[in-house]
Amino acid sequence: MKHTEVNFEQFPRHVREHLVPTYEGDVVYECIGCAATYHLNQFLYTCPACKSLLRLHDRKFDELKKIDGATWRDIFDYRLMLRLEPLKGIFLFKEILFPSIPLQDIIYLGEGHTPLVRSNAALSGLVGMEFFVKNDGLNPSASFKDRGMASAISFINYSIRKRNIKELLGICASTGDTSAAAALYLSYLDKNIVRSVVLLPKGKVTPQQLAQPLGSGATVIEVPGVFDDCMRIVEQLAERYQVCLLNSKNPIRIMGQKSYAFEVAQQLGYDTKDLTVVVPVGNAGNVTAIMEGFLDLYRLSIIAHLPQIVAVQSRHANPVAAWRASGRYEPMTVQSSVAQAAMIGDPVSFPKVKKLVEEYFNQQFFAVDLSEQEVIEGMLEANRRGHVVCTQGGESIAGLAKAVKLGIVAKDRTVVVDSTSHQLKFSNFQQMYFENSFPAEYQITAKPELVNKPVQLEASADAIAGYLKLKEK
Ligand code: F0G
């Protein structure tokens, strides 16, 4: 294929041989509890020996240190100029993301490389400092989940070919976005082999999020309860039946989501001194991946400093913030939250967060929690000033404002706020605010100055000009 040919001559000598990755590593599942390792020729989610969570570990990772940090930075930067489809998305960082997948098996649907959008003066004033929103709503299924799904589905694609799999059922529990991403990416694979099933808590995903897996042709199963109930069910199914679990409990999802950290570093010219990343936390897969990603970069001297991490939760689902405040972790029963995608009382990846914080981020990991009013107004205020953030993005922005107020984040830092999905997915909560119709449990009262409604006028220029009080030329 002509358009994918690489003219190596146009690149500096020191990056030429590395531009198209050949390093395969030696990636295995590794238990975070007993450190047992398992071959990748199977789908595994917990350690068969001790039941702890698994992570992926490249046993040859130290070989990557033969290339110095500055050269790695150049490799990743020059790679942006290539026209090789498999490297266009999150696999730009293939060596540190998931080296063992051959390029031919990578599925690319346009994920990754989402923009950093600077806050304007008015929004900076409200929050207390200038910051960037990294807008992960601008992914194919409109959330950051596409990052992890691109790695998981590429691995499935590779496994189908390598292991000659004839039948595969991909399944996940979801608060809405994982299911949208899983259904989208699975729908790209051969339907004669792959079936796609999503399990949703009935009435607890938005209409747009429900429409997504339906549109992708997945089997959508709604059950009573909340996300935590759905998660328990898919965990049991994955334990007992031959299904491929696509929640972030699957460590291959985490591999892809590390790309968020890689991109933030790249977009900031790899200068992570004084960097703070603000992340909304639900099942805790994302914050795990972000910490792991920065750690990989740090180990290879691609960056010189680990960032400060600020985790944000609604008080209606705040087990991580409560743990950080009290030192004790307890699963909780969640209450209704506009940050509905993060409405999780017992985050599956919490043991990974705890370990990463204890081992590497202890001085640099903070958590804040917020009222529902603060969360929704974080979204509305941002979207009135040039952004398209979801309620979880609003949670991040309001969380930053609180962290600034509490003195957790100094005003001279470089701050990147994670907006994890697109505004449009959560327009039902915007609507409830504009109609001041939130059920009592949310404890949200609309402020008139933030309410906006359509105006009904007759179809005439005069009527509209009169309403707008336009001056004649
Ligand atoms: N923001 C959005 C938009 C989400 O969809 C989620 C999680 C989070 C934040 C929290 O991220 O779970 O990695 O801590 N949604 C999952 C789902 C649970 O099923 O879509 P997390």
Short mmCIF file of C-alpha atoms and ligand atoms in Angstrom, two decimals:
data_model
loop_
_atom_site.label_atom_id
_atom_site.label_comp_id
_atom_site.label_asym_id
_atom_site.label_seq_id
_atom_site.Cartn_x
_atom_site.Cartn_y
_atom_site.Cartn_z
CA MET A 1 0.00 0.00 0.00
CA LYS A 2 1.70 3.11 -1.28
CA HIS A 3 0.28 5.63 1.18
CA THR A 4 1.78 3.79 4.13
CA GLU A 5 5.33 3.68 2.80
CA VAL A 6 7.81 5.34 5.11
CA ASN A 7 10.57 7.51 3.67
CA PHE A 8 13.07 6.98 6.44
CA GLU A 9 15.53 9.43 4.85
CA GLN A 10 13.43 12.37 5.95
CA PHE A 11 13.87 11.52 9.63
CA PRO A 12 16.95 12.14 11.81
CA ARG A 13 19.32 9.23 11.95
CA HIS A 14 18.96 8.49 15.66
CA VAL A 15 15.25 7.73 15.39
CA ARG A 16 15.11 5.99 12.00
CA GLU A 17 15.51 2.41 13.11
CA HIS A 18 13.00 2.91 15.96
CA LEU A 19 10.26 4.71 14.06
CA VAL A 20 8.36 1.55 13.24
CA PRO A 21 8.41 -0.43 16.47
CA THR A 22 9.95 -3.90 16.38
CA TYR A 23 10.39 -4.42 20.13
CA GLU A 24 8.00 -7.11 21.37
CA GLY A 25 8.93 -7.29 25.05
CA ASP A 26 7.97 -10.24 27.20
CA VAL A 27 4.56 -9.33 28.56
CA VAL A 28 2.86 -11.54 31.13
CA TYR A 29 -0.02 -11.23 33.56
CA GLU A 30 1.40 -10.55 37.02
CA CYS A 31 -0.55 -10.82 40.26
CA ILE A 32 -0.40 -7.65 42.38
CA GLY A 33 -0.83 -9.83 45.49
CA CYS A 34 1.44 -12.90 45.23
CA ALA A 35 3.47 -11.83 42.17
CA ALA A 36 2.70 -15.08 40.30
CA THR A 37 2.92 -14.67 36.53
CA TYR A 38 0.75 -16.16 33.79
CA HIS A 39 1.12 -16.47 30.03
CA LEU A 40 -0.88 -14.16 27.75
CA ASN A 41 -2.37 -17.07 25.79
CA GLN A 42 -5.56 -16.81 27.85
CA PHE A 43 -8.05 -14.23 29.10
CA LEU A 44 -7.42 -13.70 32.83
CA TYR A 45 -8.72 -11.07 35.24
CA THR A 46 -7.74 -12.27 38.71
CA CYS A 47 -4.93 -14.46 39.97
CA PRO A 48 -6.01 -18.13 39.85
CA ALA A 49 -3.85 -18.74 42.94
CA CYS A 50 -4.77 -15.90 45.33
CA LYS A 51 -7.66 -14.07 43.56
CA SER A 52 -5.91 -10.67 43.65
CA LEU A 53 -6.02 -8.31 40.67
CA LEU A 54 -3.61 -8.76 37.80
CA ARG A 55 -1.52 -6.23 35.97
CA LEU A 56 0.46 -6.63 32.80
CA HIS A 57 4.20 -6.73 33.27
CA ASP A 58 6.85 -6.56 30.58
CA ARG A 59 9.70 -8.68 31.91
CA LYS A 60 12.07 -7.09 29.40
CA PHE A 61 11.08 -3.51 30.26
CA ASP A 62 14.62 -2.66 31.38
CA GLU A 63 15.89 -3.33 27.85
CA LEU A 64 14.03 -0.17 26.84
CA LYS A 65 16.47 1.79 29.01
CA LYS A 66 19.16 1.16 26.38
CA ILE A 67 17.52 4.05 24.55
CA ASP A 68 17.86 7.27 26.51
CA GLY A 69 14.91 9.43 27.51
CA ALA A 70 15.68 12.18 25.00
CA THR A 71 15.74 9.66 22.15
CA TRP A 72 12.43 8.15 23.27
CA ARG A 73 10.90 11.62 23.25
CA ASP A 74 12.14 12.12 19.68
CA ILE A 75 10.88 8.70 18.60
CA PHE A 76 7.37 9.41 19.87
CA ASP A 77 7.37 12.92 18.43
CA TYR A 78 8.63 11.97 14.96
CA ARG A 79 6.26 8.99 14.93
CA LEU A 80 3.40 11.50 14.83
CA MET A 81 4.46 12.22 11.24
CA LEU A 82 4.05 8.63 10.05
CA ARG A 83 1.06 7.51 8.05
CA LEU A 84 0.95 4.04 9.54
CA GLU A 85 -2.61 3.39 10.68
CA PRO A 86 -1.80 1.11 13.64
CA LEU A 87 0.40 3.84 15.15
CA LYS A 88 -2.09 6.66 14.62
CA GLY A 89 -3.86 6.16 17.93
CA ILE A 90 -2.75 4.98 21.36
CA PHE A 91 -0.22 2.54 19.85
CA LEU A 92 1.99 5.50 18.96
CA PHE A 93 3.51 4.53 22.32
CA LYS A 94 3.50 0.82 21.51
CA GLU A 95 6.71 -0.16 23.29
CA ILE A 96 5.47 1.12 26.65
CA LEU A 97 1.78 0.46 26.02
CA PHE A 98 1.52 -3.11 24.82
CA PRO A 99 4.59 -4.19 22.82
CA SER A 100 3.63 -7.80 22.18
CA ILE A 101 0.69 -7.13 19.83
CA PRO A 102 1.80 -7.33 16.19
CA LEU A 103 1.04 -4.20 14.17
CA GLN A 104 -1.22 -6.19 11.84
CA ASP A 105 -3.67 -6.97 14.68
CA ILE A 106 -4.08 -3.44 16.01
CA ILE A 107 -7.59 -2.05 15.66
CA TYR A 108 -7.67 1.72 15.19
CA LEU A 109 -11.02 3.51 15.20
CA GLY A 110 -9.68 7.03 15.72
CA GLU A 111 -9.03 7.02 19.46
CA GLY A 112 -6.50 9.06 21.39
CA HIS A 113 -4.57 12.29 20.82
CA THR A 114 -7.36 14.37 22.28
CA PRO A 115 -6.77 18.11 22.68
CA LEU A 116 -5.64 20.14 25.65
CA VAL A 117 -7.90 23.18 25.78
CA ARG A 118 -6.79 26.15 27.88
CA SER A 119 -9.28 27.72 30.28
CA ASN A 120 -10.16 31.29 29.36
CA ALA A 121 -9.77 34.21 31.74
CA ALA A 122 -13.33 34.00 33.06
CA LEU A 123 -13.18 30.27 33.87
CA SER A 124 -9.68 30.59 35.30
CA GLY A 125 -11.04 33.36 37.54
CA LEU A 126 -13.84 31.13 38.79
CA VAL A 127 -11.55 28.19 39.53
CA GLY A 128 -8.75 30.27 40.98
CA MET A 129 -6.07 29.48 38.37
CA GLU A 130 -5.48 28.77 34.71
CA PHE A 131 -5.63 25.13 33.62
CA PHE A 132 -6.05 22.82 30.64
CA VAL A 133 -8.96 20.51 29.98
CA LYS A 134 -7.88 17.33 28.23
CA ASN A 135 -11.00 16.57 26.36
CA ASP A 136 -11.38 12.82 26.20
CA GLY A 137 -14.97 13.23 25.12
CA LEU A 138 -13.50 13.70 21.65
CA ASN A 139 -12.89 9.97 21.24
CA PRO A 140 -14.94 7.77 18.85
CA SER A 141 -17.57 6.72 21.39
CA ALA A 142 -17.18 10.07 23.16
CA SER A 143 -15.30 8.91 26.24
CA PHE A 144 -11.83 7.90 27.44
CA LYS A 145 -12.94 4.27 27.54
CA ASP A 146 -12.00 4.00 23.85
CA ARG A 147 -8.33 4.07 24.88
CA GLY A 148 -8.61 0.90 26.92
CA MET A 149 -11.02 -0.67 24.49
CA ALA A 150 -8.59 -0.18 21.61
CA SER A 151 -5.95 -2.20 23.49
CA ALA A 152 -8.44 -4.84 24.71
CA ILE A 153 -10.05 -5.36 21.30
CA SER A 154 -6.68 -5.37 19.53
CA PHE A 155 -5.64 -8.11 21.97
CA ILE A 156 -8.85 -10.03 21.25
CA ASN A 157 -8.24 -9.63 17.52
CA TYR A 158 -4.70 -10.93 17.96
CA SER A 159 -5.86 -13.81 20.18
CA ILE A 160 -8.53 -14.87 17.67
CA ARG A 161 -5.86 -15.16 14.96
CA LYS A 162 -3.12 -16.64 17.12
CA ARG A 163 -5.25 -19.14 19.02
CA ASN A 164 -7.66 -19.79 16.15
CA ILE A 165 -10.64 -18.89 18.37
CA LYS A 166 -13.96 -19.68 16.67
CA GLU A 167 -16.37 -18.19 19.19
CA LEU A 168 -15.98 -15.33 21.63
CA LEU A 169 -18.40 -13.42 23.79
CA GLY A 170 -17.23 -10.00 24.98
CA ILE A 171 -19.11 -8.73 28.04
CA CYS A 172 -18.99 -5.81 30.46
CA ALA A 173 -20.94 -4.15 33.23
CA SER A 174 -21.19 -0.42 32.83
CA THR A 175 -22.40 2.94 34.01
CA GLY A 176 -22.75 3.70 30.30
CA ASP A 177 -19.41 4.55 28.73
CA THR A 178 -17.57 1.24 28.96
CA SER A 179 -20.56 -0.43 27.30
CA ALA A 180 -20.65 2.19 24.53
CA ALA A 181 -16.95 1.69 23.85
CA ALA A 182 -17.01 -2.12 24.13
CA ALA A 183 -19.99 -2.40 21.79
CA LEU A 184 -18.41 -0.05 19.26
CA TYR A 185 -15.02 -1.77 19.15
CA LEU A 186 -16.46 -5.31 19.23
CA SER A 187 -18.76 -4.41 16.34
CA TYR A 188 -15.66 -3.91 14.17
CA LEU A 189 -14.66 -7.56 14.55
CA ASP A 190 -16.00 -10.57 12.63
CA LYS A 191 -19.63 -11.14 13.69
CA ASN A 192 -19.32 -14.84 12.84
CA ILE A 193 -16.92 -15.15 15.75
CA VAL A 194 -17.64 -12.32 18.16
CA ARG A 195 -20.76 -11.60 20.19
CA SER A 196 -21.14 -8.43 22.22
CA VAL A 197 -23.13 -8.20 25.46
CA VAL A 198 -23.45 -5.33 27.92
CA LEU A 199 -25.04 -5.34 31.36
CA LEU A 200 -26.51 -2.06 32.57
CA PRO A 201 -28.21 -0.91 35.77
CA LYS A 202 -31.72 -0.11 34.55
CA GLY A 203 -32.49 3.61 34.55
CA LYS A 204 -28.97 4.52 35.66
CA VAL A 205 -27.34 5.26 32.34
CA THR A 206 -28.29 8.27 30.23
CA PRO A 207 -30.50 7.87 27.13
CA GLN A 208 -27.51 8.64 24.89
CA GLN A 209 -25.35 6.04 26.62
CA LEU A 210 -28.12 3.46 26.22
CA ALA A 211 -28.50 4.32 22.54
CA GLN A 212 -24.81 3.69 21.85
CA PRO A 213 -24.53 -0.10 22.43
CA LEU A 214 -27.98 -0.56 20.91
CA GLY A 215 -26.78 1.24 17.80
CA SER A 216 -23.64 -0.90 17.66
CA GLY A 217 -25.79 -4.01 17.62
CA ALA A 218 -24.84 -5.36 21.06
CA THR A 219 -27.16 -7.42 23.24
CA VAL A 220 -28.11 -4.94 25.96
CA ILE A 221 -29.28 -6.44 29.24
CA GLU A 222 -30.80 -4.12 31.84
CA VAL A 223 -31.05 -5.34 35.42
CA PRO A 224 -32.32 -3.69 38.62
CA GLY A 225 -29.70 -2.22 40.95
CA VAL A 226 -26.59 -0.09 40.54
CA PHE A 227 -23.29 -0.59 38.74
CA ASP A 228 -21.74 -2.49 41.66
CA ASP A 229 -24.51 -5.13 41.32
CA CYS A 230 -23.86 -5.49 37.57
CA MET A 231 -20.14 -5.76 38.19
CA ARG A 232 -20.62 -8.65 40.65
CA ILE A 233 -22.67 -10.49 38.03
CA VAL A 234 -20.15 -10.14 35.21
CA GLU A 235 -17.38 -11.13 37.63
CA GLN A 236 -19.29 -14.34 38.35
CA LEU A 237 -19.90 -14.93 34.65
CA ALA A 238 -16.20 -14.42 33.90
CA GLU A 239 -15.29 -16.79 36.71
CA ARG A 240 -17.58 -19.60 35.58
CA TYR A 241 -18.08 -19.25 31.85
CA GLN A 242 -16.00 -18.70 28.75
CA VAL A 243 -16.50 -14.99 28.31
CA CYS A 244 -14.08 -12.16 27.76
CA LEU A 245 -14.54 -9.51 30.44
CA LEU A 246 -14.08 -6.00 29.12
CA ASN A 247 -14.23 -4.00 32.33
CA SER A 248 -11.06 -2.32 33.60
CA LYS A 249 -10.61 -5.33 35.85
CA ASN A 250 -9.18 -6.74 32.64
CA PRO A 251 -5.59 -5.43 32.90
CA ILE A 252 -5.36 -5.06 29.13
CA ARG A 253 -7.85 -2.19 29.36
CA ILE A 254 -5.49 -0.43 31.76
CA MET A 255 -2.63 -0.78 29.24
CA GLY A 256 -4.53 1.29 26.70
CA GLN A 257 -5.65 3.88 29.20
CA LYS A 258 -2.03 4.62 30.12
CA SER A 259 -1.93 6.50 26.80
CA TYR A 260 -3.70 9.40 28.53
CA ALA A 261 -0.57 9.99 30.62
CA PHE A 262 1.73 9.55 27.63
CA GLU A 263 -0.21 12.12 25.64
CA VAL A 264 -0.33 14.66 28.46
CA ALA A 265 3.45 14.40 28.78
CA GLN A 266 3.95 14.71 25.02
CA GLN A 267 1.56 17.65 24.71
CA LEU A 268 3.47 19.49 27.45
CA GLY A 269 6.83 18.86 25.78
CA TYR A 270 7.56 16.18 28.44
CA ASP A 271 7.98 18.89 31.09
CA THR A 272 6.13 17.40 34.05
CA LYS A 273 7.83 19.47 36.73
CA ASP A 274 4.99 21.15 38.64
CA LEU A 275 2.35 19.14 36.79
CA THR A 276 -0.95 18.29 38.46
CA VAL A 277 -3.49 15.94 36.87
CA VAL A 278 -7.06 16.08 38.14
CA VAL A 279 -9.10 12.90 37.58
CA PRO A 280 -12.69 11.91 38.42
CA VAL A 281 -12.73 8.48 40.07
CA GLY A 282 -15.39 5.78 39.78
CA ASN A 283 -14.19 2.21 39.37
CA ALA A 284 -10.63 3.61 39.70
CA GLY A 285 -9.34 2.09 36.46
CA ASN A 286 -8.54 5.45 34.92
CA VAL A 287 -6.59 6.89 37.84
CA THR A 288 -4.66 3.59 38.06
CA ALA A 289 -3.78 3.73 34.37
CA ILE A 290 -2.73 7.37 34.58
CA MET A 291 -0.39 6.71 37.51
CA GLU A 292 1.05 3.60 35.82
CA GLY A 293 1.57 5.56 32.60
CA PHE A 294 3.50 8.36 34.26
CA LEU A 295 5.53 5.76 36.14
CA ASP A 296 6.58 4.07 32.88
CA LEU A 297 7.68 7.42 31.47
CA TYR A 298 9.59 8.20 34.65
CA ARG A 299 11.36 4.83 34.69
CA LEU A 300 12.60 5.41 31.14
CA SER A 301 13.68 8.99 31.96
CA ILE A 302 11.23 10.28 29.37
CA ILE A 303 9.97 12.57 32.11
CA ALA A 304 11.98 13.72 35.14
CA HIS A 305 9.13 14.10 37.63
CA LEU A 306 6.00 12.22 38.60
CA PRO A 307 2.98 14.53 38.64
CA GLN A 308 0.72 15.37 41.53
CA ILE A 309 -2.59 13.50 41.20
CA VAL A 310 -5.88 14.91 42.50
CA ALA A 311 -8.70 12.35 42.53
CA VAL A 312 -12.21 13.81 42.62
CA GLN A 313 -15.46 12.18 43.73
CA SER A 314 -19.00 13.20 44.53
CA ARG A 315 -19.92 12.81 48.19
CA HIS A 316 -22.64 10.45 46.96
CA ALA A 317 -19.97 7.94 45.88
CA ASN A 318 -16.70 8.80 47.62
CA PRO A 319 -14.99 5.66 48.96
CA VAL A 320 -11.57 6.76 47.67
CA ALA A 321 -11.83 10.27 49.11
CA ALA A 322 -13.01 8.79 52.43
CA TRP A 323 -10.03 6.40 52.42
CA ARG A 324 -7.61 9.25 51.79
CA ALA A 325 -9.17 11.30 54.59
CA SER A 326 -9.40 8.55 57.21
CA GLY A 327 -6.79 5.99 56.14
CA ARG A 328 -9.49 3.32 56.11
CA TYR A 329 -11.12 1.89 53.01
CA GLU A 330 -14.74 0.83 53.19
CA PRO A 331 -17.07 0.01 50.32
CA MET A 332 -20.16 2.22 50.50
CA THR A 333 -23.72 2.26 49.25
CA VAL A 334 -23.96 4.98 46.64
CA GLN A 335 -26.64 7.64 46.33
CA SER A 336 -27.88 9.21 43.11
CA SER A 337 -25.25 11.40 41.48
CA VAL A 338 -25.06 13.60 38.40
CA ALA A 339 -21.54 12.18 38.03
CA GLN A 340 -23.49 9.01 37.34
CA ALA A 341 -20.72 7.35 35.33
CA ALA A 342 -18.55 7.42 38.45
CA MET A 343 -21.33 6.39 40.86
CA ILE A 344 -19.49 3.38 42.27
CA GLY A 345 -19.28 2.36 45.91
CA ASP A 346 -16.64 -0.37 45.71
CA PRO A 347 -14.15 0.43 42.96
CA VAL A 348 -12.68 -2.74 41.50
CA SER A 349 -9.22 -1.22 40.97
CA PHE A 350 -8.94 0.22 44.48
CA PRO A 351 -6.22 -2.29 45.50
CA LYS A 352 -4.11 -1.07 42.57
CA VAL A 353 -4.62 2.56 43.55
CA LYS A 354 -3.62 1.80 47.13
CA LYS A 355 -0.46 0.01 46.03
CA LEU A 356 0.58 2.74 43.57
CA VAL A 357 -0.05 5.44 46.15
CA GLU A 358 1.83 3.62 48.89
CA GLU A 359 4.79 2.78 46.65
CA TYR A 360 5.17 5.85 44.45
CA PHE A 361 2.63 8.65 44.83
CA ASN A 362 2.18 8.92 48.57
CA GLN A 363 3.23 12.57 48.90
CA GLN A 364 1.60 13.41 45.59
CA PHE A 365 -1.83 11.80 45.71
CA PHE A 366 -4.75 13.83 47.00
CA ALA A 367 -8.49 13.31 46.93
CA VAL A 368 -11.33 15.80 47.27
CA ASP A 369 -15.05 15.26 47.35
CA LEU A 370 -17.88 17.55 46.33
CA SER A 371 -21.59 18.19 46.68
CA GLU A 372 -23.82 17.38 43.73
CA GLN A 373 -24.48 21.11 43.31
CA GLU A 374 -20.74 21.73 42.91
CA VAL A 375 -20.39 18.91 40.36
CA ILE A 376 -23.21 20.00 38.05
CA GLU A 377 -22.23 23.66 38.24
CA GLY A 378 -18.62 22.71 37.42
CA MET A 379 -19.96 21.34 34.15
CA LEU A 380 -22.38 24.18 33.41
CA GLU A 381 -19.87 26.95 34.17
CA ALA A 382 -17.22 25.30 31.95
CA ASN A 383 -19.59 24.67 29.07
CA ARG A 384 -20.70 28.30 29.15
CA ARG A 385 -17.05 29.20 28.54
CA GLY A 386 -15.99 27.23 25.51
CA HIS A 387 -15.77 23.63 26.74
CA VAL A 388 -17.80 20.48 26.08
CA VAL A 389 -17.24 18.67 29.37
CA CYS A 390 -19.47 16.01 30.90
CA THR A 391 -20.61 15.87 34.52
CA GLN A 392 -17.41 13.98 35.42
CA GLY A 393 -15.37 16.66 33.66
CA GLY A 394 -17.37 19.21 35.64
CA GLU A 395 -16.50 17.22 38.74
CA SER A 396 -12.80 17.52 37.85
CA ILE A 397 -13.06 21.28 37.32
CA ALA A 398 -15.02 21.87 40.53
CA GLY A 399 -12.56 19.52 42.24
CA LEU A 400 -9.66 21.65 41.05
CA ALA A 401 -11.38 24.77 42.39
CA LYS A 402 -11.75 23.07 45.76
CA ALA A 403 -8.14 21.81 45.74
CA VAL A 404 -6.92 25.34 45.00
CA LYS A 405 -9.03 26.69 47.85
CA LEU A 406 -7.71 24.04 50.24
CA GLY A 407 -4.11 24.84 49.24
CA ILE A 408 -3.58 21.36 47.75
CA VAL A 409 -2.78 22.76 44.32
CA ALA A 410 -0.52 25.82 44.16
CA LYS A 411 -1.52 28.44 41.63
CA ASP A 412 1.77 28.35 39.72
CA ARG A 413 1.40 24.70 38.74
CA THR A 414 0.54 23.35 35.30
CA VAL A 415 -2.80 21.65 35.69
CA VAL A 416 -4.48 19.19 33.35
CA VAL A 417 -8.07 18.35 34.15
CA ASP A 418 -9.52 15.16 32.74
CA SER A 419 -12.88 15.58 31.06
CA THR A 420 -13.62 11.92 30.60
CA SER A 421 -16.57 12.14 28.22
CA HIS A 422 -18.61 14.49 26.05
CA GLN A 423 -21.16 17.01 27.29
CA LEU A 424 -23.85 15.55 25.01
CA LYS A 425 -23.87 12.21 26.82
CA PHE A 426 -25.13 13.93 29.97
CA SER A 427 -27.51 16.53 28.56
CA ASN A 428 -30.35 14.98 30.60
CA PHE A 429 -28.73 16.35 33.77
CA GLN A 430 -28.32 19.76 32.15
CA GLN A 431 -32.02 19.58 31.29
CA MET A 432 -32.97 18.67 34.86
CA TYR A 433 -31.00 21.67 36.07
CA PHE A 434 -32.60 24.02 33.54
CA GLU A 435 -36.03 22.79 34.60
CA ASN A 436 -35.04 22.78 38.27
CA SER A 437 -36.50 19.30 38.44
CA PHE A 438 -33.87 17.26 40.26
CA PRO A 439 -35.35 14.66 42.62
CA ALA A 440 -34.72 15.59 46.26
CA GLU A 441 -31.88 13.10 46.78
CA TYR A 442 -29.54 15.09 44.50
CA GLN A 443 -29.91 18.21 46.68
CA ILE A 444 -29.52 20.46 43.66
CA THR A 445 -31.33 23.78 43.27
CA ALA A 446 -30.92 25.62 39.98
CA LYS A 447 -29.44 29.11 40.04
CA PRO A 448 -31.48 31.29 37.64
CA GLU A 449 -28.33 32.79 36.09
CA LEU A 450 -27.20 29.34 34.91
CA VAL A 451 -30.56 28.31 33.45
CA ASN A 452 -31.09 28.48 29.70
CA LYS A 453 -34.20 27.60 27.73
CA PRO A 454 -35.32 27.94 24.12
CA VAL A 455 -37.51 30.92 23.26
CA GLN A 456 -40.62 30.38 21.11
CA LEU A 457 -41.24 33.19 18.63
CA GLU A 458 -43.22 33.54 15.45
CA ALA A 459 -41.31 32.94 12.22
CA SER A 460 -40.61 36.54 11.31
CA ALA A 461 -37.50 38.71 11.22
CA ASP A 462 -39.38 41.55 12.90
CA ALA A 463 -40.47 39.43 15.83
CA ILE A 464 -36.95 38.12 16.35
CA ALA A 465 -35.34 41.56 15.93
CA GLY A 466 -37.86 42.96 18.41
CA TYR A 467 -37.13 40.22 20.93
CA LEU A 468 -33.35 40.75 20.56
CA LYS A 469 -33.77 44.56 20.67
CA LEU A 470 -31.64 44.85 17.53
CA LYS A 471 -30.68 48.33 16.36
CA GLU A 472 -31.39 49.16 12.72
CA LYS A 473 -28.38 49.88 10.44
N1 F0G B 1 -15.93 9.47 33.77
C1 F0G B 1 -16.70 8.81 32.93
C2 F0G B 1 -17.36 9.56 31.83
C3 F0G B 1 -16.88 7.41 33.09
O1 F0G B 1 -17.65 6.75 32.23
C4 F0G B 1 -16.24 6.78 34.17
C5 F0G B 1 -16.42 5.34 34.38
C6 F0G B 1 -15.42 7.53 35.02
C7 F0G B 1 -15.28 8.87 34.78
C8 F0G B 1 -14.68 6.91 36.14
O2 F0G B 1 -13.58 6.22 35.64
O3 F0G B 1 -14.18 4.01 36.53
O4 F0G B 1 -11.95 4.42 35.56
O5 F0G B 1 -12.58 5.45 37.73
N2 F0G B 1 -17.24 4.63 33.79
C9 F0G B 1 -17.31 3.17 33.87
C10 F0G B 1 -18.32 2.66 32.86
C11 F0G B 1 -17.46 2.63 35.20
O6 F0G B 1 -18.89 1.60 33.06
O7 F0G B 1 -18.51 3.31 31.85
P1 F0G B 1 -13.04 4.94 36.41
#
